[in-house]
Tab-separated table of C-alpha atoms and ligand atoms in Angstrom:
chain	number	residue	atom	x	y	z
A	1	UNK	CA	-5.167	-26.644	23.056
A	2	UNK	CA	-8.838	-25.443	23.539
A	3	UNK	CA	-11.365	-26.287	20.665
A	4	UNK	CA	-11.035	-22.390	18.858
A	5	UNK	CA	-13.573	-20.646	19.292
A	6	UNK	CA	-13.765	-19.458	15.335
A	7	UNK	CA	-14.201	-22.282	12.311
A	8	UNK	CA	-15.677	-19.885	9.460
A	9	UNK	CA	-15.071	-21.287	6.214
A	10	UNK	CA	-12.812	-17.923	5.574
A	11	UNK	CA	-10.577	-15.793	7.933
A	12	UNK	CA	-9.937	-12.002	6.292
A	13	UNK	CA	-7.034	-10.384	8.715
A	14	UNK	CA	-6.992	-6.866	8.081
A	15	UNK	CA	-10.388	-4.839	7.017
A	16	UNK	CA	-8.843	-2.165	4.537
A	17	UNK	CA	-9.881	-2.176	0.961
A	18	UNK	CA	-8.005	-5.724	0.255
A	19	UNK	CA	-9.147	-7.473	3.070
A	20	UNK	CA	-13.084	-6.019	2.142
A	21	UNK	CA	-12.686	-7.354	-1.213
A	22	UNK	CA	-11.157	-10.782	-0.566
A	23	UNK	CA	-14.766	-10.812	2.081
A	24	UNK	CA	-16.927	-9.744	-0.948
A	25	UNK	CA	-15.612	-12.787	-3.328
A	26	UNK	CA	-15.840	-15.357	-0.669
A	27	UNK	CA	-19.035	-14.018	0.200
A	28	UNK	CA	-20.236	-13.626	-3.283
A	29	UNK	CA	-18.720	-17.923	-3.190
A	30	UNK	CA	-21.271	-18.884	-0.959
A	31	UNK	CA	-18.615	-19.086	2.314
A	32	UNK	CA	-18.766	-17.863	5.248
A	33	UNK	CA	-16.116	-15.439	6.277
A	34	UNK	CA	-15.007	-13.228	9.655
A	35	UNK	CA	-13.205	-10.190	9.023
A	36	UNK	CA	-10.483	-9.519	11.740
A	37	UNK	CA	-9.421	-6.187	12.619
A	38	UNK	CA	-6.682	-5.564	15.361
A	39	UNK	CA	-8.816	-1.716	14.915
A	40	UNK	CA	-11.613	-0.586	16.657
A	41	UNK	CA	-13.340	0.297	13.235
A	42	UNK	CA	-12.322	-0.892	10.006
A	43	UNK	CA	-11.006	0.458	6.661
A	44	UNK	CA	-9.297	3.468	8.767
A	45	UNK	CA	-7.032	4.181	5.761
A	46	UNK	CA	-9.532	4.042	2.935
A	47	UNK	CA	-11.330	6.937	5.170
A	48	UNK	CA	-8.012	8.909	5.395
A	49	UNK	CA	-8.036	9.158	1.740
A	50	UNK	CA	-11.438	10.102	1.395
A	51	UNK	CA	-10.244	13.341	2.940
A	52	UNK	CA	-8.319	14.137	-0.353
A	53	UNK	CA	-11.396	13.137	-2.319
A	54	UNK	CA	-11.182	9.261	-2.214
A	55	UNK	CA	-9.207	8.833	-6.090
A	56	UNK	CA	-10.556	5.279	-6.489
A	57	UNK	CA	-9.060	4.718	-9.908
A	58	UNK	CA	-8.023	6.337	-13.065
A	59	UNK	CA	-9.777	5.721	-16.473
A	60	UNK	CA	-6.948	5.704	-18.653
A	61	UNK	CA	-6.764	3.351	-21.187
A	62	UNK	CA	-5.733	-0.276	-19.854
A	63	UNK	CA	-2.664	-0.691	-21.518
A	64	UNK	CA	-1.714	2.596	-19.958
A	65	UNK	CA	-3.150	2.243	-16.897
A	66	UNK	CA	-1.903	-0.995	-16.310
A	67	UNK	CA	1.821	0.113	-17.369
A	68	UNK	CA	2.015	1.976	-14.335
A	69	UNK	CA	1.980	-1.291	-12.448
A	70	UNK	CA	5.103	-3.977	-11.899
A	71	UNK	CA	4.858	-7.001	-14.266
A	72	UNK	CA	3.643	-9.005	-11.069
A	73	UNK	CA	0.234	-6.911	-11.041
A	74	UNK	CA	-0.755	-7.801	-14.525
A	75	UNK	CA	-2.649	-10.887	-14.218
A	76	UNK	CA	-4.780	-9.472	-11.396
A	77	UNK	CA	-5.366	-5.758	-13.270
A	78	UNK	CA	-6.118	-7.563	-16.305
A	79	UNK	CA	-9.935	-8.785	-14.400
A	80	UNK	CA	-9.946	-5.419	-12.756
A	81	UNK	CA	-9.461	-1.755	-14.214
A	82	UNK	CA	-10.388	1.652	-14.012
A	83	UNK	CA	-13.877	1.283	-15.752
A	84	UNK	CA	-14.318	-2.149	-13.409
A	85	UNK	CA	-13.990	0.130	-10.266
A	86	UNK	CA	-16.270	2.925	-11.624
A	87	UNK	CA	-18.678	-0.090	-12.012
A	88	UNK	CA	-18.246	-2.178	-8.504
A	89	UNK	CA	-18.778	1.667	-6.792
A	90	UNK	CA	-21.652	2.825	-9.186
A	91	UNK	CA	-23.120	-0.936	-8.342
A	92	UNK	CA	-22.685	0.537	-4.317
A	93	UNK	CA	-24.670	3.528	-5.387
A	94	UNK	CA	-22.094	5.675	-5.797
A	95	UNK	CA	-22.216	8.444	-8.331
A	96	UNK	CA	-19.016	8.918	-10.156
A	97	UNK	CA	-16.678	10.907	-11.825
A	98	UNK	CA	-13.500	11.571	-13.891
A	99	UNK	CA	-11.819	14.713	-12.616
A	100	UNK	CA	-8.436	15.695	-13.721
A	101	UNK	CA	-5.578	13.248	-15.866
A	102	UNK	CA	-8.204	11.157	-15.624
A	103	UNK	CA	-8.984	10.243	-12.177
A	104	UNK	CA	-12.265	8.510	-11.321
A	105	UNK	CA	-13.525	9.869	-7.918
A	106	UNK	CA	-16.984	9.826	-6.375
A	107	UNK	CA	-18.823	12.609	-6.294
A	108	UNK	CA	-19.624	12.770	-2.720
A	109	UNK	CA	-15.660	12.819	-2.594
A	110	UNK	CA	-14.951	11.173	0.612
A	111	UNK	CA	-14.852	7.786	1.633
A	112	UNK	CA	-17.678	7.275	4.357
A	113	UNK	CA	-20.482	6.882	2.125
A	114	UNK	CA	-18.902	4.167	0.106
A	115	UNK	CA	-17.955	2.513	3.035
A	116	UNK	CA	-21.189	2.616	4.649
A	117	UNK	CA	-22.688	0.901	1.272
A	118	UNK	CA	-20.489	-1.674	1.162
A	119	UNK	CA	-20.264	-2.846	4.583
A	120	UNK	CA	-23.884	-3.082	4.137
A	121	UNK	CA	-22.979	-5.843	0.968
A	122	UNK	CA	-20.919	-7.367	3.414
A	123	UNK	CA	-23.271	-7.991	5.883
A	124	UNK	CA	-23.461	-11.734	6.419
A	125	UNK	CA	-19.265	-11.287	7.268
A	126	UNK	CA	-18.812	-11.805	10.906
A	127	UNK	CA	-16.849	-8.916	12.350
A	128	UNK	CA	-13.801	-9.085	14.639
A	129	UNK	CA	-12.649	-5.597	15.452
A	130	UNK	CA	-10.032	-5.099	18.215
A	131	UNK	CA	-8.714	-8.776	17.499
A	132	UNK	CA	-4.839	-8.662	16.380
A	133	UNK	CA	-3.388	-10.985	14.519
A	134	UNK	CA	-0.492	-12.368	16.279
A	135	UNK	CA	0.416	-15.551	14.410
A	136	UNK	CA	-0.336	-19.156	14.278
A	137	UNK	CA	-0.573	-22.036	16.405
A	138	UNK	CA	0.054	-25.057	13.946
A	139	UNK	CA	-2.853	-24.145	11.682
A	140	UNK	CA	-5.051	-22.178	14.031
A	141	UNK	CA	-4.809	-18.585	13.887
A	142	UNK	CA	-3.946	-16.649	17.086
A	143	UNK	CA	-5.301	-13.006	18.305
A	144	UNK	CA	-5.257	-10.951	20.756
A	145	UNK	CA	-8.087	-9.328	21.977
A	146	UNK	CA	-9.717	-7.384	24.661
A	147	UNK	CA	-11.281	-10.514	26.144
A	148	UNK	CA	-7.717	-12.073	26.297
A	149	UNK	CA	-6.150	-14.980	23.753
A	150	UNK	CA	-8.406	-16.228	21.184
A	151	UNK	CA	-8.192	-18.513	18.438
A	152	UNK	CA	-10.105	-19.319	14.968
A	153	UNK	CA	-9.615	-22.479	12.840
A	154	UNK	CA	-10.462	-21.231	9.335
A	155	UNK	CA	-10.620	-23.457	6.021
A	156	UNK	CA	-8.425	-20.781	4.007
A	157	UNK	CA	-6.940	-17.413	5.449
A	158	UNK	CA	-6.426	-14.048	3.426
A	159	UNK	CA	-3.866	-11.963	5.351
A	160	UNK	CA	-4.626	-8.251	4.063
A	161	UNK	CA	-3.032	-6.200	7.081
A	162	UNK	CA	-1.480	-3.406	4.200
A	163	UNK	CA	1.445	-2.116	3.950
A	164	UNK	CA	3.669	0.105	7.022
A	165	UNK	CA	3.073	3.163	6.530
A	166	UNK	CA	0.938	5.778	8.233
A	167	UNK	CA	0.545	3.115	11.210
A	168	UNK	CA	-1.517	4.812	13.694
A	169	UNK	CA	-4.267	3.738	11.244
A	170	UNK	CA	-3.494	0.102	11.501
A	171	UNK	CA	-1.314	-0.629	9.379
A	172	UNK	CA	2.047	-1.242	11.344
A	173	UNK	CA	4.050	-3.590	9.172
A	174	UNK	CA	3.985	-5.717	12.476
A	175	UNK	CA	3.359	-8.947	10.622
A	176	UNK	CA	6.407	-9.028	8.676
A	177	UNK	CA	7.890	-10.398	12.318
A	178	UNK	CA	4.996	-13.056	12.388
A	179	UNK	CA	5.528	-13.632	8.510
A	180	UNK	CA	9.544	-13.962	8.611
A	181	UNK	CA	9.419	-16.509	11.739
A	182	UNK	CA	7.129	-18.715	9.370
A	183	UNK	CA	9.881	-18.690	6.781
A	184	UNK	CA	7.850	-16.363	4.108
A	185	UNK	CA	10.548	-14.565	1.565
A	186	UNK	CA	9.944	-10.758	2.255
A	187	UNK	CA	11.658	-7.785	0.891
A	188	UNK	CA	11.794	-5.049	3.665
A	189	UNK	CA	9.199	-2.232	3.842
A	190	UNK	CA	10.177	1.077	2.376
A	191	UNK	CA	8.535	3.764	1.940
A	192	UNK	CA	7.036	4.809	-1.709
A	193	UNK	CA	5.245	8.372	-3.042
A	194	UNK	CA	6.746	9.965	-0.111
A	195	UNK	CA	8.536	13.493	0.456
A	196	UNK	CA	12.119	14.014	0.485
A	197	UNK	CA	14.150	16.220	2.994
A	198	UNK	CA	15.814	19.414	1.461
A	199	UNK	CA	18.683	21.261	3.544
A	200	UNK	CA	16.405	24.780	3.379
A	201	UNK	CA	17.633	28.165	4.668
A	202	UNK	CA	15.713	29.100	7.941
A	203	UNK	CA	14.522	31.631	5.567
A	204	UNK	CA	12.968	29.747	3.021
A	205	UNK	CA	11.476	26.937	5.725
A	206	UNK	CA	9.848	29.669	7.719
A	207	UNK	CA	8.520	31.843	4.965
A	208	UNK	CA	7.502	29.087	2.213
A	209	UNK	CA	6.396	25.678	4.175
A	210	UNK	CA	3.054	25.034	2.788
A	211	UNK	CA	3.737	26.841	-0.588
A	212	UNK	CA	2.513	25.042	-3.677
A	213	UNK	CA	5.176	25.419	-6.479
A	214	UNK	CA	3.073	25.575	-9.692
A	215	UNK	CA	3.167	25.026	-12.525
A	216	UNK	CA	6.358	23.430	-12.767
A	217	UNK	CA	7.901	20.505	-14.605
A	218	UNK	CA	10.581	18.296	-12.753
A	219	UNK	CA	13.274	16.188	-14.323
A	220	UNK	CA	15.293	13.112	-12.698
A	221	UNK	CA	17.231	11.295	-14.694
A	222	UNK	CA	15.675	10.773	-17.944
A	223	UNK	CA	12.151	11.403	-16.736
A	224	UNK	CA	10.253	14.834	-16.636
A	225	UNK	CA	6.953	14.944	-15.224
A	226	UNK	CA	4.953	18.482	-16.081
A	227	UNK	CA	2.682	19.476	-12.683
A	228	UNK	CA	2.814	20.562	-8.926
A	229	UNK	CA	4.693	20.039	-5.333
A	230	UNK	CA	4.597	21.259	-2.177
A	231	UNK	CA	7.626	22.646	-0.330
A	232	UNK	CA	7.081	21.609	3.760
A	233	UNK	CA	9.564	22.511	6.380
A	234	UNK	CA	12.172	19.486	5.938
A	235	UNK	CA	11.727	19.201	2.018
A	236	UNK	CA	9.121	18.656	-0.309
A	237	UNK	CA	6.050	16.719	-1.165
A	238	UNK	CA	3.246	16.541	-3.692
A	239	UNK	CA	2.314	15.686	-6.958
A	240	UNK	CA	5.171	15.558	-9.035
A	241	UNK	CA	7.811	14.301	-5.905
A	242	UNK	CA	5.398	11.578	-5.701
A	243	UNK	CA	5.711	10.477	-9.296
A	244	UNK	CA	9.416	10.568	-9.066
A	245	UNK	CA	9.976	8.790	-5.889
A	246	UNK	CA	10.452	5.846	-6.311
A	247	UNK	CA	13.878	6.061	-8.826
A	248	UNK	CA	14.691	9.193	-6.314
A	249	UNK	CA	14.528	7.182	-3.684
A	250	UNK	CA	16.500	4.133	-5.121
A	251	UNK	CA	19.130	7.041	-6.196
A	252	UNK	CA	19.912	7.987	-2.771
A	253	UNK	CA	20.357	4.537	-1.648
A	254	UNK	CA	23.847	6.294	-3.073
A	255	UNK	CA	23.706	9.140	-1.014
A	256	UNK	CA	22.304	13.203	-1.679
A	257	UNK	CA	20.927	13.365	-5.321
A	258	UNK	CA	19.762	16.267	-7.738
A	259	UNK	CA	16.356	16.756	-9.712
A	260	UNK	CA	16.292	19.686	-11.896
A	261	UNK	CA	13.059	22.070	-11.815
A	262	UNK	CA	12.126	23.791	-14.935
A	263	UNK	CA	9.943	26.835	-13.072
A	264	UNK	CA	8.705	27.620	-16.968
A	265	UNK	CA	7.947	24.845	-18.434
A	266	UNK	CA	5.663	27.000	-21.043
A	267	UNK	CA	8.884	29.242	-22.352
A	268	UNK	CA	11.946	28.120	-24.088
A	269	UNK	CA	15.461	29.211	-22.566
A	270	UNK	CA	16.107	31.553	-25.668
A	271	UNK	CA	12.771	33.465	-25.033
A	272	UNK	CA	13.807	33.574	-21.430
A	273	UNK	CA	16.936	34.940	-22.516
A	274	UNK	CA	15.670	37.248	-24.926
A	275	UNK	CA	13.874	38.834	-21.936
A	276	UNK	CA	16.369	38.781	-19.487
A	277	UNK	CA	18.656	40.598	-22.097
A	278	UNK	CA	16.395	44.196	-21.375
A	279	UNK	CA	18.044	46.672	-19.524
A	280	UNK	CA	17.109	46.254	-16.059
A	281	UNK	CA	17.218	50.048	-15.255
A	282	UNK	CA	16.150	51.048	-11.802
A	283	UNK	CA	14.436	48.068	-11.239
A	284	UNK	CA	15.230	45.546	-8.027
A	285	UNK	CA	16.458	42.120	-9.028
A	286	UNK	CA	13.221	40.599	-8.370
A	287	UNK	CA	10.783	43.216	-9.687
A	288	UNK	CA	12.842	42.386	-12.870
A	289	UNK	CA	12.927	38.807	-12.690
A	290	UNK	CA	8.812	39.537	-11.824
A	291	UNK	CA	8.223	42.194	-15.103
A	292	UNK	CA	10.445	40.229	-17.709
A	293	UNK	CA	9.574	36.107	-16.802
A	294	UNK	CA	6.996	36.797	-14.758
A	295	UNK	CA	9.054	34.904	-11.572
A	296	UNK	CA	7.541	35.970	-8.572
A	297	UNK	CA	6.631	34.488	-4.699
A	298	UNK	CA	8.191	31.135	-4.003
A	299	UNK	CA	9.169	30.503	-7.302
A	300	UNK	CA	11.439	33.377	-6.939
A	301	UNK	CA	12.707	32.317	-3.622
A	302	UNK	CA	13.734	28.701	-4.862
A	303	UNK	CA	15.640	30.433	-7.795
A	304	UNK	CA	17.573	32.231	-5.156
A	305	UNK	CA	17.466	29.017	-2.517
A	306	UNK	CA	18.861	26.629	-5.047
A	307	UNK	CA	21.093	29.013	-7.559
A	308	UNK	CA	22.600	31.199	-5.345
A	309	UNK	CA	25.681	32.311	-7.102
A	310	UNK	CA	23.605	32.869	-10.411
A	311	UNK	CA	25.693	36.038	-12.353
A	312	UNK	CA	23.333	38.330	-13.837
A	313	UNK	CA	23.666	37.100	-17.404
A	314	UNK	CA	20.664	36.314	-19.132
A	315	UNK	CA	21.475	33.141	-20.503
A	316	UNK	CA	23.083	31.378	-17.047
A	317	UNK	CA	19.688	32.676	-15.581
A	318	UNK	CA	17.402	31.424	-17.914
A	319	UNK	CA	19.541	28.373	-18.007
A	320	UNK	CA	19.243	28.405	-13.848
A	321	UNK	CA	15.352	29.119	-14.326
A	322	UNK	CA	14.803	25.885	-17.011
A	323	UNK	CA	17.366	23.826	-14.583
A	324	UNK	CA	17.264	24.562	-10.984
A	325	UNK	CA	19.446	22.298	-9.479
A	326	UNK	CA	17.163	20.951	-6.441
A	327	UNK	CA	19.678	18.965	-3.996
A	328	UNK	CA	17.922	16.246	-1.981
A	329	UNK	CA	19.163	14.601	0.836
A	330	UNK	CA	16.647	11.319	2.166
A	331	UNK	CA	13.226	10.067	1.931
A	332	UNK	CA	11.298	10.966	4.500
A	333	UNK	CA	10.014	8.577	7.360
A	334	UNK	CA	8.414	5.546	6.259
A	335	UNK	CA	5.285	6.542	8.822
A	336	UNK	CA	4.608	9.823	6.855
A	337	UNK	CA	4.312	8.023	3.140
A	338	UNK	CA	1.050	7.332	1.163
A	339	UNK	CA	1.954	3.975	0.410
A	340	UNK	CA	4.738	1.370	1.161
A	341	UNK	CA	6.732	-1.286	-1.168
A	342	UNK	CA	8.376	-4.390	-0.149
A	343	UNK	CA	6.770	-7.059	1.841
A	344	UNK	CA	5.396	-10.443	0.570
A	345	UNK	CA	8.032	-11.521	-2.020
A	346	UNK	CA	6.563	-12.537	-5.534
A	347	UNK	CA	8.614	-15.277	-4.906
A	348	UNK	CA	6.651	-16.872	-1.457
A	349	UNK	CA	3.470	-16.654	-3.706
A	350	UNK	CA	1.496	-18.902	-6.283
A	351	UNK	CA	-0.053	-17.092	-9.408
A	352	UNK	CA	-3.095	-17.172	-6.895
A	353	UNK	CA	-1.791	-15.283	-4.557
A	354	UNK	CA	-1.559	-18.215	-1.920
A	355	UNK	CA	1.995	-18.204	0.130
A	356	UNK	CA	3.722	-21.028	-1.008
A	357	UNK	CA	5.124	-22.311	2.069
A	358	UNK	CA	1.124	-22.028	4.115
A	359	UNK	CA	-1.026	-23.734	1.898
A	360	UNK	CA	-4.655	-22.136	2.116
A	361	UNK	CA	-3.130	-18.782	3.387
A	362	UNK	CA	-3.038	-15.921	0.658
A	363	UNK	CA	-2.140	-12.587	0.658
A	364	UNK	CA	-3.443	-9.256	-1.138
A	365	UNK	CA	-3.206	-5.247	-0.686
A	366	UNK	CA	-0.610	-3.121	0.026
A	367	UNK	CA	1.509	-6.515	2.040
A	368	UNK	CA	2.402	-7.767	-1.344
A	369	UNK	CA	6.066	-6.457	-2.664
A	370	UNK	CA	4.609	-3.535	-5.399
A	371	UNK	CA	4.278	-0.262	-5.572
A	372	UNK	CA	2.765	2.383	-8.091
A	373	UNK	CA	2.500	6.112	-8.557
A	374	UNK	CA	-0.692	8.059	-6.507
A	375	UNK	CA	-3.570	8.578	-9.083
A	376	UNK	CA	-5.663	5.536	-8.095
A	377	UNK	CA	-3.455	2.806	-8.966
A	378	UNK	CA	-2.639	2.196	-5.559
A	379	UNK	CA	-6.452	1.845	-4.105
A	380	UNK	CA	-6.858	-0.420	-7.560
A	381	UNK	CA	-4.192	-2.552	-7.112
A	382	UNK	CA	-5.823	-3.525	-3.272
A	383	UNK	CA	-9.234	-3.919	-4.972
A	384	UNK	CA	-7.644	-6.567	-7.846
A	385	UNK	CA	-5.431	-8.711	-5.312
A	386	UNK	CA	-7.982	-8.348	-2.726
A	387	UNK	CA	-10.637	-9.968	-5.248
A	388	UNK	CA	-8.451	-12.237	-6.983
A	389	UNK	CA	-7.043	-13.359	-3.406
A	390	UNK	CA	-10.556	-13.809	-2.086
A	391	UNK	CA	-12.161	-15.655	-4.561
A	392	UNK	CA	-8.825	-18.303	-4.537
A	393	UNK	CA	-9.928	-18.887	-0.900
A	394	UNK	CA	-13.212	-19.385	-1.623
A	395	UNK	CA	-11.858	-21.566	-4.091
A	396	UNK	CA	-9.561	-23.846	-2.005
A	397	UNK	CA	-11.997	-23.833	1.403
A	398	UNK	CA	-14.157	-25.821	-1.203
A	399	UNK	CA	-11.730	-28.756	-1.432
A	400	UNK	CA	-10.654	-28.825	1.852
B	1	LIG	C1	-3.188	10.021	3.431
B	1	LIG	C2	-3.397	8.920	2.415
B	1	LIG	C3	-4.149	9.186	1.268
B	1	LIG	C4	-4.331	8.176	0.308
B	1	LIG	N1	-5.082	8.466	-0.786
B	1	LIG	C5	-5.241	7.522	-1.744
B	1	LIG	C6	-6.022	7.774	-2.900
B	1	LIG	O1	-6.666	8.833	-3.026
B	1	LIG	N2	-6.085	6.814	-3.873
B	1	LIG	C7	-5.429	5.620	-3.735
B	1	LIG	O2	-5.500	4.792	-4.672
B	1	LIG	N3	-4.739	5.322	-2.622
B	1	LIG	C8	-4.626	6.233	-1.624
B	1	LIG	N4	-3.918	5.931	-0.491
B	1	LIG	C9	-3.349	4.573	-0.343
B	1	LIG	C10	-4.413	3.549	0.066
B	1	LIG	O3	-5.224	4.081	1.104
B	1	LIG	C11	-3.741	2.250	0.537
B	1	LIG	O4	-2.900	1.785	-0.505
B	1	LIG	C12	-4.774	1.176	0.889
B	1	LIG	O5	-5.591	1.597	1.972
B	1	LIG	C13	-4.107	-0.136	1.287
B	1	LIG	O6	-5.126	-1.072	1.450
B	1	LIG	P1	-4.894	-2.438	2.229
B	1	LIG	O7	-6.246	-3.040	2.410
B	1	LIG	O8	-3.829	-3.229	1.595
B	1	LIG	O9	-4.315	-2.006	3.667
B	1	LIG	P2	-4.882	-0.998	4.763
B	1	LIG	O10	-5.880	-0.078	4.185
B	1	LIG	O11	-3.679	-0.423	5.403
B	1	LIG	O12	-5.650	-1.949	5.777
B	1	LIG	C14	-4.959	-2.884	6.554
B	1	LIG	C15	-5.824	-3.282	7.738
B	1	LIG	O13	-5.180	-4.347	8.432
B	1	LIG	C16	-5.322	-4.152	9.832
B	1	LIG	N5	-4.220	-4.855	10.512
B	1	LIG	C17	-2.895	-4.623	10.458
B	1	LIG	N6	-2.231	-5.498	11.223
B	1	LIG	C18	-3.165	-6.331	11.768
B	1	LIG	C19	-3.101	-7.458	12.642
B	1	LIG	N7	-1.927	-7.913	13.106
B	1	LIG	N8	-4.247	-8.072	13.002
B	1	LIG	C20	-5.449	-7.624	12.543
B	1	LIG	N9	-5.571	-6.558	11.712
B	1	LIG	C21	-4.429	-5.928	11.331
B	1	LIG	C22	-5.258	-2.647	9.985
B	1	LIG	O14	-5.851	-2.209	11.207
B	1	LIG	C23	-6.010	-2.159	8.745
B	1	LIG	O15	-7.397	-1.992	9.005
B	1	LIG	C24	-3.741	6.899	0.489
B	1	LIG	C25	-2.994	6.646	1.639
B	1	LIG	C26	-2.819	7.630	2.600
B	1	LIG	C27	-2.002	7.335	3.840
């Protein structure tokens, strides 16, 4: 083989959020690093979810925050939490601030700015964009690029390619191939806070997709989250699916599965009882429903969608109202899911994040086999491996 054409001291594949913070530590090490990109631009994710206002992290207490992660995560979230985000971003210039249950966002609330600022930091990183990753050689790396075949010869690798879903922004899940044929333990890719398909009348697809359902609380199994969703053509979506879907999605593993909407989570069943026992008069079904519990719009139209043989007594309504049975029938796509789970087994790794079986390759981001709700965590959880991961390599590329 040729002499490759690459010897930094550290390879990054994959410039998302992980592979930008595994360059940051080694850079921060004194090493010299090139960032790979099979992209034409980097980070093309991170920019996606600026357009919903870029939640960085949440500001919860640790021990809370950190219980929303799997016992894997610990070590890593341990050196880097909500308030460490607000600080690495405020040290980028960016103002921040804690918006709703929490959530740290910057105020500009997209992603370019921050972006901008800290590829700036990163500016003594060599940049490979439009090189792909395609596996190794004995221990040189191997790309393809627009030139053709190229190689690099690194001192210690960080493979941060994410996880598989939303792929037309990089992340393709294509190295599991490389990573299985190199005898890595990997759990397949699945999708995680994703939407679920719902059998919907034409009725209630074409009058109600794109209808927020609020405020509502939503119960699976022994968990009830209080908030918001989204109903879409095939299903739903949205804030409290997401928190859900992960057990959901495990439950229908099984086959179809029911989660039970409370559409008044403010009012008891007896008070919604206690109204629906009034005379209903002259009035229509739903002006009654509208006057008495205040049920109106799409709330109205699930009651009737999901509890269509509901009698008019006032306590099977208000029981239907505080327990809508909401039948769901599959995850949707893997390509349409904020995040992914499964990928690099826990098991293939060392406590520093190095695969076992490639010594001076790690891994951080969304490859690694975790998941966690939406509310920051996820963005968090790439900044802590991506550090942790890139300061190792710095690490080992010094004994080498
Ligand atoms: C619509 C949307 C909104 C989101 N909003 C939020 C949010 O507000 N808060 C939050 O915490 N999280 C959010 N997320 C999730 C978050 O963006 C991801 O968890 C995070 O970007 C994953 O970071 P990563 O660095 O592991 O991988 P990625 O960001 O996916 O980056 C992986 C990189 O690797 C490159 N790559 C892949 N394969 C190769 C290869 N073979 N060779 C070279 N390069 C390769 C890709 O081109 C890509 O640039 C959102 C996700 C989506 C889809």
């Amino acid at each position: 083989m040729t002499q490759p054409a690459l010897t930094p001291d550290i390879a990054i594949i994959g410039g998302g959020p992980a592979g930008l913070a595994a360059a940051e530590a080694a850079l921060a090490a004194g090493r010299s690093v090139t960032v790979f990109d099979a992209k034409p631009s980097l980070a093309r994710k991170f920019l996606m979810a600026g357009k919903s206002g870029l939640n960085l992290s949440n500001d919860l207490p640790p021990d809370q925050f950190c219980g929303a992660f799997p016992p894997e995560m610990q070590s890593y979230l341990k050196h880097f939490t909500g308030e460490d985000v607000r600080r690495w971003a405020e040290g980028l210039g960016e103002e921040m601030f804690i918006g709703s249950s929490r959530r740290l966002y910057p105020v500009a609330m997209k992603a370019s700015p921050l972006l901008r600022r800290w590829l700036g930091r990163l500016g003594a990183a060599e940049l490979r964009t439009r090189w792909r990753w395609t596996g190794w050689d004995g221990d040189v790396l191997t790309f393809d690029s627009p030139d053709g075949p190229q190689t690099a010869q690194p001192k210690a690798t960080v493979l941060a390619m994410g996880g598989g879903s939303w792929p037309r922004l990089g992340s393709d899940g294509e190295w599991m191939k490389t990573l299985a044929k190199a005898g890595i333990a990997l759990s397949p890719l699945r999708p995680a806070n994703m939407g679920f398909n719902v059998d919907w009348s034409d009725h209630m697809a074409d009058r109600f997709a794109g209808a927020p359902v609020k405020t509502i609380a939503m119960t699976f199994g022994n968990t009830r989250v209080e908030g918001e969703f989204t109903i879409t053509r095939n299903g739903v979506e949205g804030g409290v699916i997401y928190t859900l879907s992960a057990p959901i999605r495990d439950a229908l593993e099984q086959g179809e599965t029911t989660a039970y909407i409370d559409l008044t989570p403010g009012r008891g069943r007896k008070s919604l009882a206690q109204r629906l026992s009034k005379p209903q008069c002259k009035l229509s079904a739903s002006n009654f429903l509208r006057k008495t519990v205040r049920i109106t719009g799409v709330k109205a139209a699930l009651l009737r969608e999901c509890a269509p043989d509901i009698s008019g007594d006032p306590y099977e309504l208000a029981t239907a109202i505080k327990a809508l049975p909401l039948t769901l029938k599959a995850p949707r796509p893997i390509e349409e899911a904020v995040s992914t789970t499964g990928g690099v087994a826990w098991a293939a790794l060392t406590a520093d994040l190095m695969l076992n079986a490639c010594p001076g390759v790690f891994a951080a981001g969304e490859m690694l086999d975790w998941e966690a709700p939406t509310g920051g965590y996820l963005l968090t959880g790439c900044l802590a491996t991506g550090f942790a991961a890139g300061r190792a390599a710095a690490k080992y590329s010094m004994g080498s």
